[in-house]
Short mmCIF file of C-alpha atoms in Angstrom, two decimals:
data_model
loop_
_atom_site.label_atom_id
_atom_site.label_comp_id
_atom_site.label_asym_id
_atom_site.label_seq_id
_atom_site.Cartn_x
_atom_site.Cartn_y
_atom_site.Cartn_z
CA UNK G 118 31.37 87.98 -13.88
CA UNK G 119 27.59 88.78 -13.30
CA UNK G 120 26.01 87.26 -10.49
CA UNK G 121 24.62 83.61 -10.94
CA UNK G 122 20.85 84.74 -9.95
CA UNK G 123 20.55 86.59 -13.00
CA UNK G 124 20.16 82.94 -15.01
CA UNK G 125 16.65 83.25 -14.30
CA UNK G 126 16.36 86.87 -16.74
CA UNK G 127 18.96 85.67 -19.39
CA UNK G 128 17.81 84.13 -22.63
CA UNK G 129 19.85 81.05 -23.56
CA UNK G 130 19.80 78.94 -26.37
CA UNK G 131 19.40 75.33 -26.04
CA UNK G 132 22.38 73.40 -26.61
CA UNK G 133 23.17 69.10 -26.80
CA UNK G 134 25.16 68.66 -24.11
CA UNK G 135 26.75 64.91 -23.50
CA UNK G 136 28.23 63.92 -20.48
CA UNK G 137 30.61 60.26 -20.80
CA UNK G 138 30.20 59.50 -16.58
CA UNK G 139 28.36 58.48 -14.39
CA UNK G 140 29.37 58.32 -10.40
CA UNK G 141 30.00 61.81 -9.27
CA UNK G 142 31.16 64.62 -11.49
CA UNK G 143 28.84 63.49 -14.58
CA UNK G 144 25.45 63.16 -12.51
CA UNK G 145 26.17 66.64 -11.41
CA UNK G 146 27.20 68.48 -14.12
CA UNK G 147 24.01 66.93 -15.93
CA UNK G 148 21.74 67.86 -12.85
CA UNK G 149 23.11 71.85 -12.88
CA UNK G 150 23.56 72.27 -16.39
CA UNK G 151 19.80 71.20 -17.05
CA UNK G 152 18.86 73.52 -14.05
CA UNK G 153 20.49 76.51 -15.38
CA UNK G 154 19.17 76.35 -18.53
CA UNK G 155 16.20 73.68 -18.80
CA UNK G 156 15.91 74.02 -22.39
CA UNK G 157 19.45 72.06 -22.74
CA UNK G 158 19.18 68.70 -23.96
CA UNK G 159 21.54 66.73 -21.65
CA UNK G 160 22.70 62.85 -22.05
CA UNK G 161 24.44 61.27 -19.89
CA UNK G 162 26.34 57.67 -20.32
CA UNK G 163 27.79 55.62 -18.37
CA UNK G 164 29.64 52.14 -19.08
CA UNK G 165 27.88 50.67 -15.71
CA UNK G 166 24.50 49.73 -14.77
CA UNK G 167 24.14 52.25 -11.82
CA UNK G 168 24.91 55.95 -11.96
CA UNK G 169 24.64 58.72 -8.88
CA UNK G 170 26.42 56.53 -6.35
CA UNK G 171 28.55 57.40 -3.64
CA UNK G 172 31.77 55.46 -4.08
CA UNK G 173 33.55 56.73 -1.12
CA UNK G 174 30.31 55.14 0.95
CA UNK G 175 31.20 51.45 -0.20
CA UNK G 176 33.54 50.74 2.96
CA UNK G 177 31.01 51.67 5.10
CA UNK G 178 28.43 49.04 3.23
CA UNK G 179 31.21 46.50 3.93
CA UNK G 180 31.73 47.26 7.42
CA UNK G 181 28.41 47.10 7.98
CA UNK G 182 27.69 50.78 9.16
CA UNK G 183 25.27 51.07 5.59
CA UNK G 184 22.42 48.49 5.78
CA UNK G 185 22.25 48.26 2.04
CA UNK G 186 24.25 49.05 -1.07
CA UNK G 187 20.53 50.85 -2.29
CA UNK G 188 21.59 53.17 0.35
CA UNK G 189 24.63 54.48 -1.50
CA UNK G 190 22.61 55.60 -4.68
CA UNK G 191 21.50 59.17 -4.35
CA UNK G 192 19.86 59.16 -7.98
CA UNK G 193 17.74 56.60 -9.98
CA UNK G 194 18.21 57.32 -13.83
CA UNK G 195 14.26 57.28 -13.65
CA UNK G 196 15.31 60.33 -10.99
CA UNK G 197 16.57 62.34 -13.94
CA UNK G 198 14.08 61.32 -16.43
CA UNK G 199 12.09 63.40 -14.40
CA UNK G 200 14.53 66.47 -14.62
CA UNK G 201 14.49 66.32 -18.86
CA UNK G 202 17.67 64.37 -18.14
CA UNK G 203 18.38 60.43 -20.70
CA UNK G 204 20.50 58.51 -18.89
CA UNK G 205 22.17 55.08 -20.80
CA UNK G 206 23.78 52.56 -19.03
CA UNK G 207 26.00 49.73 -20.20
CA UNK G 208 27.33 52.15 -23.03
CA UNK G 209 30.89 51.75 -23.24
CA UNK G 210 32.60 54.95 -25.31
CA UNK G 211 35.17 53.96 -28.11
CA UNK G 212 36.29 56.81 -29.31
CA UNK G 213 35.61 60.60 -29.43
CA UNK G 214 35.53 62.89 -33.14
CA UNK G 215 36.17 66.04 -31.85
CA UNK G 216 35.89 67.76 -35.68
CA UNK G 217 32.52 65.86 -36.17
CA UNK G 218 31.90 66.45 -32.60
CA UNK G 219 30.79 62.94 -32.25
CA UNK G 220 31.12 60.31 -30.16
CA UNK G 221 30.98 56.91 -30.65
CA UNK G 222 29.80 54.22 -27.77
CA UNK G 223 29.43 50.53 -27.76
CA UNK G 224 26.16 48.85 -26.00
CA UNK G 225 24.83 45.42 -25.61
CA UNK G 226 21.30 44.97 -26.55
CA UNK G 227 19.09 42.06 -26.55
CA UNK G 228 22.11 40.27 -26.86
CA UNK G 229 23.75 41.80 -29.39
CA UNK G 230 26.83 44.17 -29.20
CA UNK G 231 25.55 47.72 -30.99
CA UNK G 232 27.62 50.50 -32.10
CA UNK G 233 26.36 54.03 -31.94
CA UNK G 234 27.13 57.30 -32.58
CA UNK G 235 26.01 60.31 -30.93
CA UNK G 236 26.28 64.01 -32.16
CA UNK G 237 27.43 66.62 -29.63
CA UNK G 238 27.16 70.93 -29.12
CA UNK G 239 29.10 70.20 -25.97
CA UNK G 240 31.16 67.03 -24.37
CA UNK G 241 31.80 66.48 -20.86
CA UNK G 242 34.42 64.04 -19.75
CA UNK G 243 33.74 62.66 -16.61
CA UNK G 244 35.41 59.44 -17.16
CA UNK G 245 36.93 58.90 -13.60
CA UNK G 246 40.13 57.11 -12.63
CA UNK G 247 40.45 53.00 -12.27
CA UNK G 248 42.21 51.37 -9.71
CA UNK G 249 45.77 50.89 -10.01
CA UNK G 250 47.17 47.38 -10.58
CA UNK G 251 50.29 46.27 -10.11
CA UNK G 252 52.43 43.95 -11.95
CA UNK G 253 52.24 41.14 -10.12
CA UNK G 254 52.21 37.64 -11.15
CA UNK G 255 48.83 35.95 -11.16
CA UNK G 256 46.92 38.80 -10.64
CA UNK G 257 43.70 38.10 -12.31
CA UNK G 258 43.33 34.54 -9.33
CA UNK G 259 39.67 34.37 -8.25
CA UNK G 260 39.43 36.31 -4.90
CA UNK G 261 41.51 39.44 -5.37
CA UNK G 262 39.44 42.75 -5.93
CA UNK G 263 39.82 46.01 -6.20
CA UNK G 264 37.25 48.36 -4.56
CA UNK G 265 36.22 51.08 -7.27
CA UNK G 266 32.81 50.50 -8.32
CA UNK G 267 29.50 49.41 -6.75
CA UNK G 268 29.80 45.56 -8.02
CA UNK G 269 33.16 45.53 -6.18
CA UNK G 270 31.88 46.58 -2.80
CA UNK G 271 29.18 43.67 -3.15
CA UNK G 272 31.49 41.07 -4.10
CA UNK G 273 33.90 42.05 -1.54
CA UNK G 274 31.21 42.28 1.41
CA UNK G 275 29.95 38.64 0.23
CA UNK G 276 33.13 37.39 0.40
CA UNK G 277 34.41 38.92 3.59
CA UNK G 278 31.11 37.65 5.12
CA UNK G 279 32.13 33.86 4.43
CA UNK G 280 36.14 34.22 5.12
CA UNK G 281 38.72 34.43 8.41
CA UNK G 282 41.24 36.24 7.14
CA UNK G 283 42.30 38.68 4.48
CA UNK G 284 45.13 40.50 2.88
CA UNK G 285 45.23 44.14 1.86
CA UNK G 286 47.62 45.63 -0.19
CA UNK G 287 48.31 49.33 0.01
CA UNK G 288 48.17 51.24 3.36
CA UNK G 289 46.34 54.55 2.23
CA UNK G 290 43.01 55.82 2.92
CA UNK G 291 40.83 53.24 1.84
CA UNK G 292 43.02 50.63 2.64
CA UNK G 293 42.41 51.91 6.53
CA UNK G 294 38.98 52.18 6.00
CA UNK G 295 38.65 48.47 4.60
CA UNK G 296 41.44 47.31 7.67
CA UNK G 297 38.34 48.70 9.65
CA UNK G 298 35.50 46.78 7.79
CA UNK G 299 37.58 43.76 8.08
CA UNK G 300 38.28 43.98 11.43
CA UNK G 301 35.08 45.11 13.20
CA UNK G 302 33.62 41.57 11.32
CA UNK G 303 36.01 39.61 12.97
CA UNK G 304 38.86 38.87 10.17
CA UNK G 305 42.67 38.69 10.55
CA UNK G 306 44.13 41.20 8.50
CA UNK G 307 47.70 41.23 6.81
CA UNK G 308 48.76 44.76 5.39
CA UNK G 309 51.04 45.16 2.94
CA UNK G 310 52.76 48.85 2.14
CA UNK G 311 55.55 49.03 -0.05
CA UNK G 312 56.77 52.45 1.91
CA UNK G 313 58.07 52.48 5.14
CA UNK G 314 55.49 53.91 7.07
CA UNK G 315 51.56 53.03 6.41
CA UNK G 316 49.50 56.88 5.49
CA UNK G 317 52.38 57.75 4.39
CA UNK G 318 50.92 60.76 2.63
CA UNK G 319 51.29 62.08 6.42
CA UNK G 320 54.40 63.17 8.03
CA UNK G 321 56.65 59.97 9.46
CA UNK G 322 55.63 60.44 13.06
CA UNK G 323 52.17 60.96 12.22
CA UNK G 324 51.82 57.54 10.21
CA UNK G 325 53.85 55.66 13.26
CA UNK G 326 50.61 57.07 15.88
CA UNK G 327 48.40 55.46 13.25
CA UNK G 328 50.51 52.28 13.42
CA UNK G 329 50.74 52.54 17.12
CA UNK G 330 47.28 53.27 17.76
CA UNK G 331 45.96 50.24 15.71
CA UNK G 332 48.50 48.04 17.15
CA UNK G 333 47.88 48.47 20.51
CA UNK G 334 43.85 48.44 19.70
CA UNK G 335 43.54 45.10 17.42
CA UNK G 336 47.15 44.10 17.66
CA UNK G 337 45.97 40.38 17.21
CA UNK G 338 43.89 40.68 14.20
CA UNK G 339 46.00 43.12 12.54
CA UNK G 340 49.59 42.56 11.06
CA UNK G 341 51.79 44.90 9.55
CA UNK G 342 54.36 44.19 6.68
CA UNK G 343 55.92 47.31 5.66
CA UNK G 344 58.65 48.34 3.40
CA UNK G 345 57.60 45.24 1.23
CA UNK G 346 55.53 44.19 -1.97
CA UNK G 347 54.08 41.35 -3.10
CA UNK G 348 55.48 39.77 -5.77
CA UNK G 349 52.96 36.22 -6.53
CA UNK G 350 49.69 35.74 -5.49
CA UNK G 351 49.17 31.76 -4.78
CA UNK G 352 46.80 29.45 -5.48
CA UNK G 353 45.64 26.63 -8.30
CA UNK G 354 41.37 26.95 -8.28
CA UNK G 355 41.72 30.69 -7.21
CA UNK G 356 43.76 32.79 -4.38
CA UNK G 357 45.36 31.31 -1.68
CA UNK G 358 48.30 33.45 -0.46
CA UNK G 359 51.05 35.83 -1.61
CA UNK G 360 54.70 36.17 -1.43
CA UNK G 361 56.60 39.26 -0.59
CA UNK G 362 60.15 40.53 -2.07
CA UNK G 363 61.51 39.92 1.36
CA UNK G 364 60.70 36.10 0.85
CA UNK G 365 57.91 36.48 3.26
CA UNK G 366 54.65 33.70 2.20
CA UNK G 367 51.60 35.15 3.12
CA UNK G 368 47.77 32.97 3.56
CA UNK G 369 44.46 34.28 3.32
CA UNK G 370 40.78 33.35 2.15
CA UNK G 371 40.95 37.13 -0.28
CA UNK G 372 43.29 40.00 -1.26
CA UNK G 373 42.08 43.28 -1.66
CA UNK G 374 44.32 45.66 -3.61
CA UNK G 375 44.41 49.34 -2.44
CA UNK G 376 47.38 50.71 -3.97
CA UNK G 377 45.90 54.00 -5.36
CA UNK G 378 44.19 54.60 -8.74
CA UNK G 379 44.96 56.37 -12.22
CA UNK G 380 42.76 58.72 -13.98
CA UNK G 381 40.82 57.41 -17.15
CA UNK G 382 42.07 59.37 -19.74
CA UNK G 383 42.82 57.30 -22.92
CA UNK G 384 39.96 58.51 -24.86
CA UNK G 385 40.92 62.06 -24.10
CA UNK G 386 44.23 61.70 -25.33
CA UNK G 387 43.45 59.90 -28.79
CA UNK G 388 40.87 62.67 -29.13
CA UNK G 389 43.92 64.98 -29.04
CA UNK G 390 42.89 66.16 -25.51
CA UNK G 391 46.06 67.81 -23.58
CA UNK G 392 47.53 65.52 -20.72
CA UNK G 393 48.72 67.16 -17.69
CA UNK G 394 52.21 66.30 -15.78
CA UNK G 395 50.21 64.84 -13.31
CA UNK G 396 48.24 62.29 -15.43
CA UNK G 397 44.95 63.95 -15.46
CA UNK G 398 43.54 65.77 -18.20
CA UNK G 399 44.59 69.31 -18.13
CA UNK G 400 41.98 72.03 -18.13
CA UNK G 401 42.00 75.45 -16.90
CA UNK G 402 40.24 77.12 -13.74
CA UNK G 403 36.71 76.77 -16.10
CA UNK G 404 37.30 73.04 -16.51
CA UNK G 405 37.91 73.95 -20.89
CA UNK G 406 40.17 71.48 -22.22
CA UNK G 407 42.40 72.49 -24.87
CA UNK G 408 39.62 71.35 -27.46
CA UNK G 409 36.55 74.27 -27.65
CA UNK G 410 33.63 72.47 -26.77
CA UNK G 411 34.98 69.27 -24.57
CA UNK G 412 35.17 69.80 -21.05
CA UNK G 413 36.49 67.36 -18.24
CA UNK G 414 35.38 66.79 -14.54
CA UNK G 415 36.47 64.66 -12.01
CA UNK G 416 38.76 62.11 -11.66
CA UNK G 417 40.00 61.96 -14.55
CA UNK G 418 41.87 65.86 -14.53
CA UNK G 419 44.49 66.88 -12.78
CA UNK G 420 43.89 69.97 -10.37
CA UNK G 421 46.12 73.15 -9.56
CA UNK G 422 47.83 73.10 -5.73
CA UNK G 423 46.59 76.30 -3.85
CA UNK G 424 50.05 76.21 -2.18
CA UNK G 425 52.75 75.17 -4.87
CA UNK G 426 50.88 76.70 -7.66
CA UNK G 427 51.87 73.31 -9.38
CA UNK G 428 49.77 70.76 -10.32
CA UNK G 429 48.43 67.96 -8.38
CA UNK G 430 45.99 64.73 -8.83
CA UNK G 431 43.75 63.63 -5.93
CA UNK G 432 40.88 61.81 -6.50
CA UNK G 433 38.02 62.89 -4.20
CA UNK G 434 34.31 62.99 -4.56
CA UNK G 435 34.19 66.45 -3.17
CA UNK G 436 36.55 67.70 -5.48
CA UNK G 437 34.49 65.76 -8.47
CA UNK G 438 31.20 67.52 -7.32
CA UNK G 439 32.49 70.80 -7.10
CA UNK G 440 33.72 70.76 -10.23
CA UNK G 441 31.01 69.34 -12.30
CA UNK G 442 28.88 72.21 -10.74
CA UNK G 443 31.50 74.49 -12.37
CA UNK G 444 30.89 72.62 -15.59
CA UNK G 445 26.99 72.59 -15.36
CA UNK G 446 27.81 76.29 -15.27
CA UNK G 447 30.15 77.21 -17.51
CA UNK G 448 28.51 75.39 -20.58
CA UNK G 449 26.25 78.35 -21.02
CA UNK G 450 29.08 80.82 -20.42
CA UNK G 451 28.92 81.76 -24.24
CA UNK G 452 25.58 82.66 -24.08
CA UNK G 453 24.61 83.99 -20.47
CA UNK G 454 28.13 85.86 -20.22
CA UNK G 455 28.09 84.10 -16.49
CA UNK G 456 31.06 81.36 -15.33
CA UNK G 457 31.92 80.15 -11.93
CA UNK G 458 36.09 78.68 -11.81
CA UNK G 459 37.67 75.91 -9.73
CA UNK G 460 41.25 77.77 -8.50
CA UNK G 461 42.37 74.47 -7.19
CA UNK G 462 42.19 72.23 -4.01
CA UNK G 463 44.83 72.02 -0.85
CA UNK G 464 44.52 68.10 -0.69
CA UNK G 465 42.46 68.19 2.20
CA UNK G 466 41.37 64.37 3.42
CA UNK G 467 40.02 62.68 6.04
CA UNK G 468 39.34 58.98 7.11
CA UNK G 469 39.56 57.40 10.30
CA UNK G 470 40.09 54.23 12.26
CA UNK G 471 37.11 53.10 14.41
CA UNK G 472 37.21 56.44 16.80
CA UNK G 473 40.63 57.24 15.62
CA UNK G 474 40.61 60.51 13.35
CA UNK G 475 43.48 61.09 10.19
CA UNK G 476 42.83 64.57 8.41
CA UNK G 477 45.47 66.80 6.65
CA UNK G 478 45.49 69.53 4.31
CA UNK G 479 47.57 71.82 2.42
CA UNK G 480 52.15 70.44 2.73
CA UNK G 481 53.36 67.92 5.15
CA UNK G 482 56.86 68.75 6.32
CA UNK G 483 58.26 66.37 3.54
CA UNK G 484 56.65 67.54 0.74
CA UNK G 485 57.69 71.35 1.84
CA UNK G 486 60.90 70.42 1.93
CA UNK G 487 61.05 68.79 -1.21
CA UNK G 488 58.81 72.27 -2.74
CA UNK G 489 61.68 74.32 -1.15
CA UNK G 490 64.42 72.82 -3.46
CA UNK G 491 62.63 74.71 -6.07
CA UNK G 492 61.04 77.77 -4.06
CA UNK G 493 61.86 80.20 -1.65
CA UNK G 494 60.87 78.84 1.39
CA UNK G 495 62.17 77.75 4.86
CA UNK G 496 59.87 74.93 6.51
CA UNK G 497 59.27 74.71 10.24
CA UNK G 498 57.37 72.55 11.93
CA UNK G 499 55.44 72.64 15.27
CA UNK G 500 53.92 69.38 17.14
CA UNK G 501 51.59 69.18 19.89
CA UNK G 502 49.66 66.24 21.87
CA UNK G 503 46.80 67.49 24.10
CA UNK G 504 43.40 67.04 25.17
CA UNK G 505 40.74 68.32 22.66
CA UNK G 506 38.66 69.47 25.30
CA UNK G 507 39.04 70.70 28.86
CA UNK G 508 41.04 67.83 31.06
CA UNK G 509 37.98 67.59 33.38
CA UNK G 510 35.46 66.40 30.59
CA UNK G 511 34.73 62.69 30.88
CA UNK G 512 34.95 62.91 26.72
CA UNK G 513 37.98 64.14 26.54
CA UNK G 514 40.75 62.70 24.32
CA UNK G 515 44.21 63.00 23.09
CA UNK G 516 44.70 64.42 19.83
CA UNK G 517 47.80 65.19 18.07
CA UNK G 518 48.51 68.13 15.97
CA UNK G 519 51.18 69.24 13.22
CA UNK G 520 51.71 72.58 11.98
CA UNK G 521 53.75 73.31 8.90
CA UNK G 522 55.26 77.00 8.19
CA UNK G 523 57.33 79.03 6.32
CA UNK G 524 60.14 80.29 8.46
CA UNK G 525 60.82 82.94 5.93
CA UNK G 526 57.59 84.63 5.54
CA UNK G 527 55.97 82.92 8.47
CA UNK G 528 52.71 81.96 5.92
CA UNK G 529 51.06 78.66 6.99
CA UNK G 530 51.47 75.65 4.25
CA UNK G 531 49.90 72.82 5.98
CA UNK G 532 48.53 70.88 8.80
CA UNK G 533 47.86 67.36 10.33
CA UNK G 534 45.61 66.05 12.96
CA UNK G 535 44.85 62.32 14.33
CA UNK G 536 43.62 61.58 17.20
CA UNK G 537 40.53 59.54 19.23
CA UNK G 538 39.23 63.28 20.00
CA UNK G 539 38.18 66.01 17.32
CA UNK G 540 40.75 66.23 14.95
CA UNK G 541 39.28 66.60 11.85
CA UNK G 542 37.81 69.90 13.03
CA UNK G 543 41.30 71.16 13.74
CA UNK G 544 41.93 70.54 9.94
CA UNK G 545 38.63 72.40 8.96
CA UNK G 546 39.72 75.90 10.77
CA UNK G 547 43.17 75.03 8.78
CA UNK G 548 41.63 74.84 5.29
CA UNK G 549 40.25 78.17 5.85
CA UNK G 550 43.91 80.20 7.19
CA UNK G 551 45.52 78.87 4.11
CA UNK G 552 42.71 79.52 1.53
CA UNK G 553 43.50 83.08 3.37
CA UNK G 554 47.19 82.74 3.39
CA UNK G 555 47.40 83.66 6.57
CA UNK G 556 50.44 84.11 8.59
CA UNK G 557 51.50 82.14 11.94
CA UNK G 558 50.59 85.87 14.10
CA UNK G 559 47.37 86.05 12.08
CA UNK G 560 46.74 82.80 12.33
CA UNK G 561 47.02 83.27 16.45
CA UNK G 562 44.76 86.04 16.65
CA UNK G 563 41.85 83.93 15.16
CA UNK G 564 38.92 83.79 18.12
CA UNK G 565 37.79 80.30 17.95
CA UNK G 566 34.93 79.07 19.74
CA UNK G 567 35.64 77.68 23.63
CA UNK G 568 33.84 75.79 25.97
CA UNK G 569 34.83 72.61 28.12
CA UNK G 570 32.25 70.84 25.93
CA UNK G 571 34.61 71.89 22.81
CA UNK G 572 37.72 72.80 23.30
CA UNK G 573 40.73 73.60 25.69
CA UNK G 574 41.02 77.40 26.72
CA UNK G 575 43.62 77.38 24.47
CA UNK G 576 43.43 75.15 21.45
CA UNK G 577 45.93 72.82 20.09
CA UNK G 578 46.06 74.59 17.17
CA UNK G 579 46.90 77.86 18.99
CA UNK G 580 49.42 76.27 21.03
CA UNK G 581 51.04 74.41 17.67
CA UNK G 582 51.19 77.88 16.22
CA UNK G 583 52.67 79.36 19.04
CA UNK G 584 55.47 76.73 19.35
CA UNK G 585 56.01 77.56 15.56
CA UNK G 586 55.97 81.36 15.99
CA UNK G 587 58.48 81.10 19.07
CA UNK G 588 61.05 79.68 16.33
CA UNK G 589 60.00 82.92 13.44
CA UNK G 590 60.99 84.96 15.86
CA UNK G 591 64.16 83.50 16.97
#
């Protein structure tokens, strides 16, 4: 692989490249692939009337911590008309010719509905996921929304701002980060998780802290109903309530559903684009579907586990950016001889509660036991509470910290972190050791930074890790 500087010397031809996205992975992939070689002629469409947003930013419009939803667009199509780069909103793609290499979109114009089609060298799929809805009867009541795009997080601000209460359905990520929103503006808040545990994509223990720490913080504007699902939403002119399979009849002013989302792949697949187990569109570490000359970014693909070597689906803006850089790259790869490859992620995430930090990465203790069924691995676990900094700091806080091992080999698989202190730093020095595959004793002999500012003389990682190497050993 020659080294990525050497774009400036090499003499590429100019290609059409068109990108079908707009929120994350397409704006990028148009931004670097016009960079590395500005004689490409790059489109980009989108079915919306914005483009170059931050999506993961629209809680923190609601809440109120973003002044402005203005605030959460990084790039102005008029932005990239400046770069050589035509944008097209409201262009809804219909179906994809990969022999013609041609793409077909549908736009309304003047008020007319127009059908156009758009010759390709190269097609980028950057078509995202949509949330997930489930079947539940009278779904589509005035009042219930689903937070995905821009529009949502303004219709869902508006309304919070003229309601008392609310119900949320799901009890992930975003649906903490909404709890918060709704909360901090003075709403009562029913949740509603099907599992047993809200975050359940932590350990059990872990998600009953959360629980715990919420509780005890907003315990009257916060109800839990868990190991449940709503069945009927209620109401004649639009929402009014919900009943659960338990028989339980819920009331508020909205609903917000938060039960996950699906990747956008239709298209792909009629095009004859490979599916992965996962969902996602399969590609390899270049981001080359299994059609030369269409390409897929973001959301919509499914992504390779660092750990498992299995794949995986998370749907992250991180992950989205990185890989549309890859993209922007590798589209001159058969001219400039230069690529850059996405090897996969670990499922590292973070959100948090007010001042309460959630952050993981790489295999909770139940997924590596469910991985061991099918590998050759022992998991061990090691948990710790302690201060993350010294006792005698007036900023100090409790944090709480899982460590997840293989007995066996002693190699590190995963970690978890909440906490009022610094968690999500714990998880950071994490992300590294198992990029590394490092090893429980390698992992101890790490020299992390220490001050009383920062950290106890001996960090709760170190001491989790000691705690697990204590049982290697036995």
């Amino acid at each position: 692989m020659q080294n990525l500087s050497s774009f400036a010397i090499l003499n590429v031809t100019m290609k059409k490249i068109v990108i079908i996205g707009g929120c994350a992975a397409g704006p990028k992939t148009a931004a670097k692939a016009k960079r590395v070689n500005p004689e490409n002629k790059v489109e980009l469409y989108t079915m919306e009337n914005v483009i170059s947003y931050s999506a993961c930013g629209m809680p923190y419009y609601i809440k109120g911590a973003v002044p402005s939803y203005t605030n959460l667009i990084i790039r102005t199509p008029e932005d990239f008309k400046k770069q050589g780069i035509e944008v097209f909103l409201n262009h809804k793609c219909t179906q994809i010719l990969p022999n013609e290499k041609v793409v077909i979109f549908n736009t309304f114009n003047n008020g007319v509905y127009e059908t156009k089609s758009v010759q390709y060298d190269e097609l980028v799929l950057c078509t995202g996921s949509r949330p997930y809805s489930p079947k539940i009867k009278n779904i589509n009541l005035d009042n219930i929304f689903h937070l995905k795009v821009l529009d949502d997080g303004i219709k869902i601000k508006e309304k919070m701002e003229k309601s008392k209460s609310a119900i949320i359905l799901g009890g992930g990520y975003i649906a903490m980060e909404i709890l918060e929103a709704f909360v901090k503006n003075g709403l009562h808040v029913t949740v509603v998780e099907r599992n047993k545990n809200i975050m359940s994509q932590f350990d059990p223990e872990i998600s009953d802290i959360i629980k715990n720490y919420i509780i005890q913080k907003d315990g009257k504007q916060v109800d839990f109903i868990l190991d449940d699902e709503i069945l009927e939403f209620t109401g004649t002119k639009g929402f009014e309530g919900a009943v659960t399979r338990n028989g339980k009849h819920l009331q508020g002013d909205f609903c917000v559903i938060a039960s996950g989302v699906i990747p956008n792949i239709e298209l792909a697949k009629e095009a004859g684009v490979e599916i992965g187990i996962t969902g996602g569109i399969k590609t390899d570490n270049r981001m080359r579907t299994n059609i030369e000359h269409i390409w897929a970014a973001g959301d919509c693909t499914e992504e390779n586990c660092l750990i498992t070597k299995k794949p995986m689906y998370a749907a992250l803006g991180t992950i989205a950016n990185k890989q549309g850089r890859v993209v922007g790259i590798n589209l001159n790869t058969d001219t400039s001889g230069v690529f850059e490859t996405f090897d996969g992620i670990l499922g590292s995430a973070v959100t948090s509660y007010f001042d309460f930090s959630m952050s993981a990465t790489g295999l909770t203790e139940t997924k590596a036991k469910i991985y061991a069924k099918n590998a050759n691995i022992e998991p061990i676990s090691a948990l710790v509470t302690k201060r993350d900094k010294a006792g005698y700091m007036p900023d100090s806080k409790s944090i709480t910290v899982k460590l997840v091992a293989d007995k066996r080999t002693g190699e590190l698989l995963g970690a978890q972190a909440v906490g009022a202190g610094d968690a999500d730093k714990r998880i950071y020095t994490v992300t590294s050791a198992l990029k590394a595959n490092l090893t429980v004793n390698e992992f101890l002999h790490l020299d992390l930074t220490y001050s009383p500012a920062f950290s106890s003389t001996i960090d709760p990682l170190l001491t989790a890790a000691y705690k697990l190497k204590e049982q290697i050993d036995r």
